[in-house]
Structure formats: structure tokens, C-alpha cells
mmCIF file with all atom_site columns, C-alpha atoms and ligand atoms in Angstrom:
data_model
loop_
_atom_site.group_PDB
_atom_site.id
_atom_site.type_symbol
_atom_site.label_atom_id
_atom_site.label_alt_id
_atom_site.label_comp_id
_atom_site.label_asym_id
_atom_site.label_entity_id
_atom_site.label_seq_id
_atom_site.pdbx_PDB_ins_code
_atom_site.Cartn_x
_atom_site.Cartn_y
_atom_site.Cartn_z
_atom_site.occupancy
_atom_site.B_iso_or_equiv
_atom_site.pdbx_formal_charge
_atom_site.auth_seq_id
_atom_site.auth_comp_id
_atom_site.auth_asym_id
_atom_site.auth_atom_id
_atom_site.pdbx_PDB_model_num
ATOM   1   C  CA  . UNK Q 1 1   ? 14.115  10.406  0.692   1.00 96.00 ? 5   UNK Q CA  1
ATOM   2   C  CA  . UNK Q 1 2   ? 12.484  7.014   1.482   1.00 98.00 ? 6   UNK Q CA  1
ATOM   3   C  CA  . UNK Q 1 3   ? 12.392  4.306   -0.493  1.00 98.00 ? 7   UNK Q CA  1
ATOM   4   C  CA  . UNK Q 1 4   ? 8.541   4.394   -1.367  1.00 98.00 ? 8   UNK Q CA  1
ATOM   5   C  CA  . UNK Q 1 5   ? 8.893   8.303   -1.246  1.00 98.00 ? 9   UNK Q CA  1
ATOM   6   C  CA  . UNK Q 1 6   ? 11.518  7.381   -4.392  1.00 98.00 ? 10  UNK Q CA  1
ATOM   7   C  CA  . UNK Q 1 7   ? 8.803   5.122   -6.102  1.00 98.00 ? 11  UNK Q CA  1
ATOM   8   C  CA  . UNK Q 1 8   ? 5.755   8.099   -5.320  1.00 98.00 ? 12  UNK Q CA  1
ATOM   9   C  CA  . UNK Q 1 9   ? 8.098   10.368  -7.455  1.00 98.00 ? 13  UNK Q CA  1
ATOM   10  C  CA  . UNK Q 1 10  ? 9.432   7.916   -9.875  1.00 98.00 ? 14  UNK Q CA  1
ATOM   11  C  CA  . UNK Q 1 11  ? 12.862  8.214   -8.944  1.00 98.00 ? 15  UNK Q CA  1
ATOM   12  C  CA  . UNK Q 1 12  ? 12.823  4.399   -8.243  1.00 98.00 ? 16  UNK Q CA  1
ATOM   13  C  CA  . UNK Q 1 13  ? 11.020  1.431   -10.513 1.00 98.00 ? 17  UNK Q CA  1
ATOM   14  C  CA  . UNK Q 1 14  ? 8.297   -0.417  -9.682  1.00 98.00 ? 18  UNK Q CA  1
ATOM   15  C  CA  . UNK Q 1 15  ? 5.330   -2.252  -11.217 1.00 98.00 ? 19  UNK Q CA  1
ATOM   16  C  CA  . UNK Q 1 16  ? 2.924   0.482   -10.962 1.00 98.00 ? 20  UNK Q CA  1
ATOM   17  C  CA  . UNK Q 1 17  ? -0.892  -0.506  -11.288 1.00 98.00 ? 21  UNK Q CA  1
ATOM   18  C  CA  . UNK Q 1 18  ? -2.805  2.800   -9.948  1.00 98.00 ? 22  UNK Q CA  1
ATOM   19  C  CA  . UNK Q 1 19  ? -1.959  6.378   -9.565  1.00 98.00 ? 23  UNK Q CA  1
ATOM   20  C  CA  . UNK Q 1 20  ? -3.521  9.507   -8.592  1.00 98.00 ? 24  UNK Q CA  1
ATOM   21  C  CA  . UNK Q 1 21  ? -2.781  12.797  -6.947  1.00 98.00 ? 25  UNK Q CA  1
ATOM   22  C  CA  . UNK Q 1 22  ? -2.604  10.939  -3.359  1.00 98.00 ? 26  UNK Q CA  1
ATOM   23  C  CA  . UNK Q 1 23  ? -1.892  7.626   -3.804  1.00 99.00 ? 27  UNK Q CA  1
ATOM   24  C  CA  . UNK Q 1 24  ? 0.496   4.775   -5.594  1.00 99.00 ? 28  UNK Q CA  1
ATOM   25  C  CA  . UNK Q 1 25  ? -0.253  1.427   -5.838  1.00 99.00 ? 29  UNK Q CA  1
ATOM   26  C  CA  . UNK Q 1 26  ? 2.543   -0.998  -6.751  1.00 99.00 ? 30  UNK Q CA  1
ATOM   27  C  CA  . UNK Q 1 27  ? 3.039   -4.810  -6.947  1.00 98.00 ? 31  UNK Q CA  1
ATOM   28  C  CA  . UNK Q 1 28  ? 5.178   -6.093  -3.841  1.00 98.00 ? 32  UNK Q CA  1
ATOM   29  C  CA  . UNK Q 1 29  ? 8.848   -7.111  -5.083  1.00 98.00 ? 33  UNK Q CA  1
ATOM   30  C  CA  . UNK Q 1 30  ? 8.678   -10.298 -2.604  1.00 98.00 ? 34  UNK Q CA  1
ATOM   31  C  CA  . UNK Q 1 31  ? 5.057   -11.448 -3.035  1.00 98.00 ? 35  UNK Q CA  1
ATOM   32  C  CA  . UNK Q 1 32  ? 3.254   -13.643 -0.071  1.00 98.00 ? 36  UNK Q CA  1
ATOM   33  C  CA  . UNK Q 1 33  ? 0.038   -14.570 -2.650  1.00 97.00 ? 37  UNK Q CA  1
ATOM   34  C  CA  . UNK Q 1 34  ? -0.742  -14.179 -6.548  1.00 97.00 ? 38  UNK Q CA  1
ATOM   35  C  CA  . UNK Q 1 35  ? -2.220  -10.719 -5.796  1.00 98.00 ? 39  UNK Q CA  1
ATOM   36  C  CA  . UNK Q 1 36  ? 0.031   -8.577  -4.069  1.00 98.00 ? 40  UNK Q CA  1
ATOM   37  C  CA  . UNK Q 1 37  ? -0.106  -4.788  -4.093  1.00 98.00 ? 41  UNK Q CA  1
ATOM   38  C  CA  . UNK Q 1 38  ? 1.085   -1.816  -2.032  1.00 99.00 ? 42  UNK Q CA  1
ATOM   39  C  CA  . UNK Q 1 39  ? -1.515  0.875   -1.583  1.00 99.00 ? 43  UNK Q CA  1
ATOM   40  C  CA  . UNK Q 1 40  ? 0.799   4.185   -0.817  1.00 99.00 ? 44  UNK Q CA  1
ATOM   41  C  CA  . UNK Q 1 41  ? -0.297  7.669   -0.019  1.00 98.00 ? 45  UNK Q CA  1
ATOM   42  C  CA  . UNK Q 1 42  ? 2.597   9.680   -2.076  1.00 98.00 ? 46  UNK Q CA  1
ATOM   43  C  CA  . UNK Q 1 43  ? 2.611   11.844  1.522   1.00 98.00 ? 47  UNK Q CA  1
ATOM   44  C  CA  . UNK Q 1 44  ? 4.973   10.869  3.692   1.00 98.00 ? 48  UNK Q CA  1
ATOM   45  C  CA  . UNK Q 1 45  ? 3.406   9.252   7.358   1.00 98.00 ? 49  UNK Q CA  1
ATOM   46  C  CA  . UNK Q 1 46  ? 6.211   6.831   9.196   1.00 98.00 ? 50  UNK Q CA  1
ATOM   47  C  CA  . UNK Q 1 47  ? 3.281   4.246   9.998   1.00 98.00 ? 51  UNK Q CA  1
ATOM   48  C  CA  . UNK Q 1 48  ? -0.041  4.342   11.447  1.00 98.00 ? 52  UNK Q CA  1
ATOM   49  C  CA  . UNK Q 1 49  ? 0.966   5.597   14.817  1.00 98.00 ? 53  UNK Q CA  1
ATOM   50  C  CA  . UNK Q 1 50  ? 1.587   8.634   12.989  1.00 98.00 ? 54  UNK Q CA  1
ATOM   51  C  CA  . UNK Q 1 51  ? -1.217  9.693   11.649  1.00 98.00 ? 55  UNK Q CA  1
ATOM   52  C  CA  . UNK Q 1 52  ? -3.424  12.847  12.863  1.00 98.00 ? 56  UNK Q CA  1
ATOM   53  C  CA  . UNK Q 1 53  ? -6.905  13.968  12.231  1.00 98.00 ? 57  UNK Q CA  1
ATOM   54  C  CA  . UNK Q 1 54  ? -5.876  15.369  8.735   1.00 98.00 ? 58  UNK Q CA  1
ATOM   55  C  CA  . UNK Q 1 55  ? -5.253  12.063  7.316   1.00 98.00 ? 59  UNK Q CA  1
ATOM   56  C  CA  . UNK Q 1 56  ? -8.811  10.717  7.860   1.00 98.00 ? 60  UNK Q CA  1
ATOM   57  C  CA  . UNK Q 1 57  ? -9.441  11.531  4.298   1.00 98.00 ? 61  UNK Q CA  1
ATOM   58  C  CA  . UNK Q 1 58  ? -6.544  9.943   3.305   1.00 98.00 ? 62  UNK Q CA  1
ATOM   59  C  CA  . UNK Q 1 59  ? -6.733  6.218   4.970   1.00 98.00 ? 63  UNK Q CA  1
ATOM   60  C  CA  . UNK Q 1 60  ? -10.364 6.606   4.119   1.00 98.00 ? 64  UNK Q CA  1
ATOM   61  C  CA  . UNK Q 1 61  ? -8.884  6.807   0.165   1.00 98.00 ? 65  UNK Q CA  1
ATOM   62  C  CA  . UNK Q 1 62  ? -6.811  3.851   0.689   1.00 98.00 ? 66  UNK Q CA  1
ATOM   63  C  CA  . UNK Q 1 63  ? -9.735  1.261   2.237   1.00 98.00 ? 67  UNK Q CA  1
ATOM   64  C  CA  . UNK Q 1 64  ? -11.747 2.464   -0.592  1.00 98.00 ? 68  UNK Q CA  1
ATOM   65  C  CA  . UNK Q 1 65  ? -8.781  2.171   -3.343  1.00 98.00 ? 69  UNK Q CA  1
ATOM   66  C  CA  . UNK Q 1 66  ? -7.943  -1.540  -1.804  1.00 98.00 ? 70  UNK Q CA  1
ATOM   67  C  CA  . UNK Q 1 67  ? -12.263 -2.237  -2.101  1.00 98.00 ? 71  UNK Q CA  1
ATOM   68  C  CA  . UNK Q 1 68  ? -12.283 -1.352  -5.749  1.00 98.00 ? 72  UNK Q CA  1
ATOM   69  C  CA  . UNK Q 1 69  ? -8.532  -3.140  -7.157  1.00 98.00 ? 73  UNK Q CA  1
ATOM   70  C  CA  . UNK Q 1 70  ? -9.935  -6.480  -4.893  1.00 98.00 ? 74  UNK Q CA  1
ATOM   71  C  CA  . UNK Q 1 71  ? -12.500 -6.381  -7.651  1.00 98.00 ? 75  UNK Q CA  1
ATOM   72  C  CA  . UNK Q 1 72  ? -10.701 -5.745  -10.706 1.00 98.00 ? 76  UNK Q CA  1
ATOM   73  C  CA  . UNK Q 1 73  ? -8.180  -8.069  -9.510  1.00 97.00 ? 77  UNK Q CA  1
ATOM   74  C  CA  . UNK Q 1 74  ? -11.237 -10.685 -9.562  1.00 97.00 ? 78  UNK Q CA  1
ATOM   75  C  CA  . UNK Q 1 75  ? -9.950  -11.645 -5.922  1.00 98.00 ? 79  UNK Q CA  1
ATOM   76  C  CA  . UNK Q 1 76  ? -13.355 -9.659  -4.090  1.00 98.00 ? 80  UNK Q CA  1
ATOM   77  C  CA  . UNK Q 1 77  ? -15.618 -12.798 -3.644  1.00 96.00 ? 81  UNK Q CA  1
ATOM   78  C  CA  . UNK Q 1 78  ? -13.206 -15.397 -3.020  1.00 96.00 ? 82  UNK Q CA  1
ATOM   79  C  CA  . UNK Q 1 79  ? -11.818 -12.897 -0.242  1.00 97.00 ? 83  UNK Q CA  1
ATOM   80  C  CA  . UNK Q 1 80  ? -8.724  -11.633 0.503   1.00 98.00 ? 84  UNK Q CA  1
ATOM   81  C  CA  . UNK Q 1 81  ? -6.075  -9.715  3.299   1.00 98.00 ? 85  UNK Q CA  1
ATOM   82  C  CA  . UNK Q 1 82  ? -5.757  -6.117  4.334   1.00 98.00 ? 86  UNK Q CA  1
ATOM   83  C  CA  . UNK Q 1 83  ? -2.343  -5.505  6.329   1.00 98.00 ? 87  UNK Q CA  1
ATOM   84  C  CA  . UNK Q 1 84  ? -0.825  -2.722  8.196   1.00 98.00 ? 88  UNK Q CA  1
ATOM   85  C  CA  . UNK Q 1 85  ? 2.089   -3.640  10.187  1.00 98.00 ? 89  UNK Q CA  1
ATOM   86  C  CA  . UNK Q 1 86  ? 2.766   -1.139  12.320  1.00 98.00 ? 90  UNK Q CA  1
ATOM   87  C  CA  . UNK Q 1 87  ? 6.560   -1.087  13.765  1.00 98.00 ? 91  UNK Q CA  1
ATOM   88  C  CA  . UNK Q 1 88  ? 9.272   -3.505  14.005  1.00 98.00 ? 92  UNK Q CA  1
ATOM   89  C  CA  . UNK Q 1 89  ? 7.352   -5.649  16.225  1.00 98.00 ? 93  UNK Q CA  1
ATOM   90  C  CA  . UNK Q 1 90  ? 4.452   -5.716  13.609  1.00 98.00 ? 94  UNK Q CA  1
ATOM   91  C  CA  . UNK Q 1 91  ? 6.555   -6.453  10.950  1.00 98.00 ? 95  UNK Q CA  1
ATOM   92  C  CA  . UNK Q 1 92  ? 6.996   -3.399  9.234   1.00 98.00 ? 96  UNK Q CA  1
ATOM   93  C  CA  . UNK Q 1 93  ? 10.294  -3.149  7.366   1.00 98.00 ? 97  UNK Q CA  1
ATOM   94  C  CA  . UNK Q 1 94  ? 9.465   0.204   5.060   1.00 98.00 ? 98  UNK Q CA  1
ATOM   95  C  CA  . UNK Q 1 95  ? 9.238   2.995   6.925   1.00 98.00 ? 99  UNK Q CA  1
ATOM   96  C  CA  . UNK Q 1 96  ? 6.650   4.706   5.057   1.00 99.00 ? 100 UNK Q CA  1
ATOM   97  C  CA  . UNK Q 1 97  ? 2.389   3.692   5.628   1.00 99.00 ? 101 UNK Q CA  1
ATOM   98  C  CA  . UNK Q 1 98  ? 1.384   1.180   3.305   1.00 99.00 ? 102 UNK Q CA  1
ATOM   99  C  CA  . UNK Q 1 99  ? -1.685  -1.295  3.237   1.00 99.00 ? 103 UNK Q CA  1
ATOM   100 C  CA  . UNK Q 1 100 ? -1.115  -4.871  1.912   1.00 99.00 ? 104 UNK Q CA  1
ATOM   101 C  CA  . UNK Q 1 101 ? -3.672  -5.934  -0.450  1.00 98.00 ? 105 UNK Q CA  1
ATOM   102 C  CA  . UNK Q 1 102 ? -2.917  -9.847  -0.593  1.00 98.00 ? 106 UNK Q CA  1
ATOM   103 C  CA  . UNK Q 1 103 ? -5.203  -12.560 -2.220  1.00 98.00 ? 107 UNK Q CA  1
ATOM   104 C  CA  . UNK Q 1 104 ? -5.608  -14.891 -4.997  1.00 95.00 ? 108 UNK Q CA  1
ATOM   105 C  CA  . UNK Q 1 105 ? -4.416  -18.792 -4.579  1.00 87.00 ? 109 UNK Q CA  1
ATOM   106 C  CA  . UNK Q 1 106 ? -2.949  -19.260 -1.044  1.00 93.00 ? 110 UNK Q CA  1
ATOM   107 C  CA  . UNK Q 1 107 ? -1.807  -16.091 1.256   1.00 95.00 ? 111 UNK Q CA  1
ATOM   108 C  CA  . UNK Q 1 108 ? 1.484   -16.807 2.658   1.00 93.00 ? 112 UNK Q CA  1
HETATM 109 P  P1  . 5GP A 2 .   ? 6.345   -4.034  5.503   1.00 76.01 ? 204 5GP A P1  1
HETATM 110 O  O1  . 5GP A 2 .   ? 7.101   -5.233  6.005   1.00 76.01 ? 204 5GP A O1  1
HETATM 111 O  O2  . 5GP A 2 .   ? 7.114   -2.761  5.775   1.00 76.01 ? 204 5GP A O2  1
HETATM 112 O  O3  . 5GP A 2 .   ? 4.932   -3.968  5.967   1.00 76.01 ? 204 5GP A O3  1
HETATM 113 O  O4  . 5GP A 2 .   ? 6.216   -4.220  3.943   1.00 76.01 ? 204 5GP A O4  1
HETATM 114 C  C1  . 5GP A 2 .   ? 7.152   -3.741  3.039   1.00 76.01 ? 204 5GP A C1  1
HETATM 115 C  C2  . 5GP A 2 .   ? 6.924   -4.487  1.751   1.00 76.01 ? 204 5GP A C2  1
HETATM 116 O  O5  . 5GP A 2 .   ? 7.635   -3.821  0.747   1.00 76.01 ? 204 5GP A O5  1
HETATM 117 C  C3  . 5GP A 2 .   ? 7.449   -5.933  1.788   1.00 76.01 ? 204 5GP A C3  1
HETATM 118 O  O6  . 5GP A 2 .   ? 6.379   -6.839  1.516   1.00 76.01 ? 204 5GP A O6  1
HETATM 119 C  C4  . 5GP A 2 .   ? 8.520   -5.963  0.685   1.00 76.01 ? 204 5GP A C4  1
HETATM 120 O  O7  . 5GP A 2 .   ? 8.513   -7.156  -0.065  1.00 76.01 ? 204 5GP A O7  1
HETATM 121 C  C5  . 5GP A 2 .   ? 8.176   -4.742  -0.155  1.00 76.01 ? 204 5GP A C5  1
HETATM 122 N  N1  . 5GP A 2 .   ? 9.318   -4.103  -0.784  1.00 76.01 ? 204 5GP A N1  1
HETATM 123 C  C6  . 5GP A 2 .   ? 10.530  -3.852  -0.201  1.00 76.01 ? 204 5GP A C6  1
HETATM 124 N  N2  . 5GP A 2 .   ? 11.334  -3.218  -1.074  1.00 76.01 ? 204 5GP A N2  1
HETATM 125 C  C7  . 5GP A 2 .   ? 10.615  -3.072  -2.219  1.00 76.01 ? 204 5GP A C7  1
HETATM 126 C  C8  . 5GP A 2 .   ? 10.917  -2.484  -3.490  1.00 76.01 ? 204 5GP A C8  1
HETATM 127 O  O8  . 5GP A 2 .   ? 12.009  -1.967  -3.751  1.00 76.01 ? 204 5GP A O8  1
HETATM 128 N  N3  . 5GP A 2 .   ? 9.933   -2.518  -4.431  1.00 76.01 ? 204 5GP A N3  1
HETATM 129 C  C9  . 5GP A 2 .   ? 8.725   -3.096  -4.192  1.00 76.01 ? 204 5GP A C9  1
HETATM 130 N  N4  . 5GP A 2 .   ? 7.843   -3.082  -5.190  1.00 76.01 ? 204 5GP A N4  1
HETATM 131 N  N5  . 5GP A 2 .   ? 8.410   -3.641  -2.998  1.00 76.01 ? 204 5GP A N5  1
HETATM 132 C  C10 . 5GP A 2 .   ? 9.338   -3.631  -2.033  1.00 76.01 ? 204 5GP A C10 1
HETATM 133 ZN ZN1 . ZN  A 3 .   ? 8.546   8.121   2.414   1.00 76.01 ? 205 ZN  A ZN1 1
#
């Protein structure tokens, strides 16, 4: 099992802010600004170039999830980052789709 597939089932620790029946969000170990979260769907998709029609729902959730924390996190009007890297070329390191939420103070 993945690493984030570990965290979705709580078979590995993290700082967990939001949970539902689809989707964890946890603070990033190695943060690049004061806000930093990981929105995870608790399904496993390898990255974006993996997804198929039946996840529209699903990435839908997370842009919507990412929306509402921006504002609880008080980080909506000043602005902030949504990331997927997508690949080894794009930067992506887990192999499991998650979307950066980064903002607050300076976004490294
Ligand atoms: P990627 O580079 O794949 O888009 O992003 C993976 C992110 O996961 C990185 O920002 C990294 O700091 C974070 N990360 C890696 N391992 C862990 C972990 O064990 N726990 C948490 N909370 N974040 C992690
Ligand atoms: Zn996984």
C-alpha cells in the first residue's frame, strides 16, 4: 500500500485537518508556505493522467474542498496556490493524486 493510501487508512500519522468518506486532507511534512495542505481522495489514482470519466465527481470534490479550507485558513483574499504535479518531470514524488493547497506569508 502507498504511502498516502497508509495515511487514508490511518495506518501512518499525519496532521489530519479534514476527513470524509472520499477525501483526506493533511498538512505537508516539508512545507513550501505557512499554509500547506494535501487534499487526498482516500481512492487510489497514480496522478492525473490517470483519471477516467468516473472521477469527475471526485476532482470536482477536491477544487471545492481546497475553495472552502482557503477560507477557513483565512488565506482566500490574500490568494493562494493550487498544484498538481503530474509525473517525475512535474515534480511529483508521491505516487498517489494530491492537490497542493499552499498560501499564507511567502510560497516557496
Ligand atoms: P509531490 O511532490 O508528489 O507533488 O508532493 C508530495 C508531497 O508530500 C511533498 O510536498 C512532501 O513534502 C509530502 N510528503 C512526503 N512524505 C510525507 C509524509 O510522510 N507525510 C506528509 N504529511 N507529507 C509528506
Ligand atoms: Zn495510494
Amino acid at each position: 500500500m502507498c504511502l498516502f493510501c497508509q495515511i487514508a487508512n490511518h495506518q501512518q500519522k499525519a496532521d489530519i485537518v479534514y476527513e470524509n468518506k472520499e477525501l483526506i486532507v493533511f498538512k505537508d511534512i516539508n512545507p513550501k508556505a505557512l499554509v500547506h495542505l494535501l487534499i487526498v481522495p482516500k481512492k487510489h489514482i497514480k496522478s492525473i493522467n490517470q483519471l477516467t470519466k468516473e472521477d469527475k465527481d471526485l476532482v470536482s470534490q477536491m477544487i471545492f474542498l481546497a475553495k472552502d479550507l482557503a477560507k477557513k485558513q483565512s488565506i482566500a483574499e490574500k490568494g493562494y496556490r493550487l498544484t498538481f504535479n503530474v509525473g517525475r518531470g512535474g515534480g511529483q514524488l508521491i505516487d498517489h493524486l494530491h492537490l497542493h493547497l499552499m498560501g499564507g506569508g511567502e510560497i516557496k
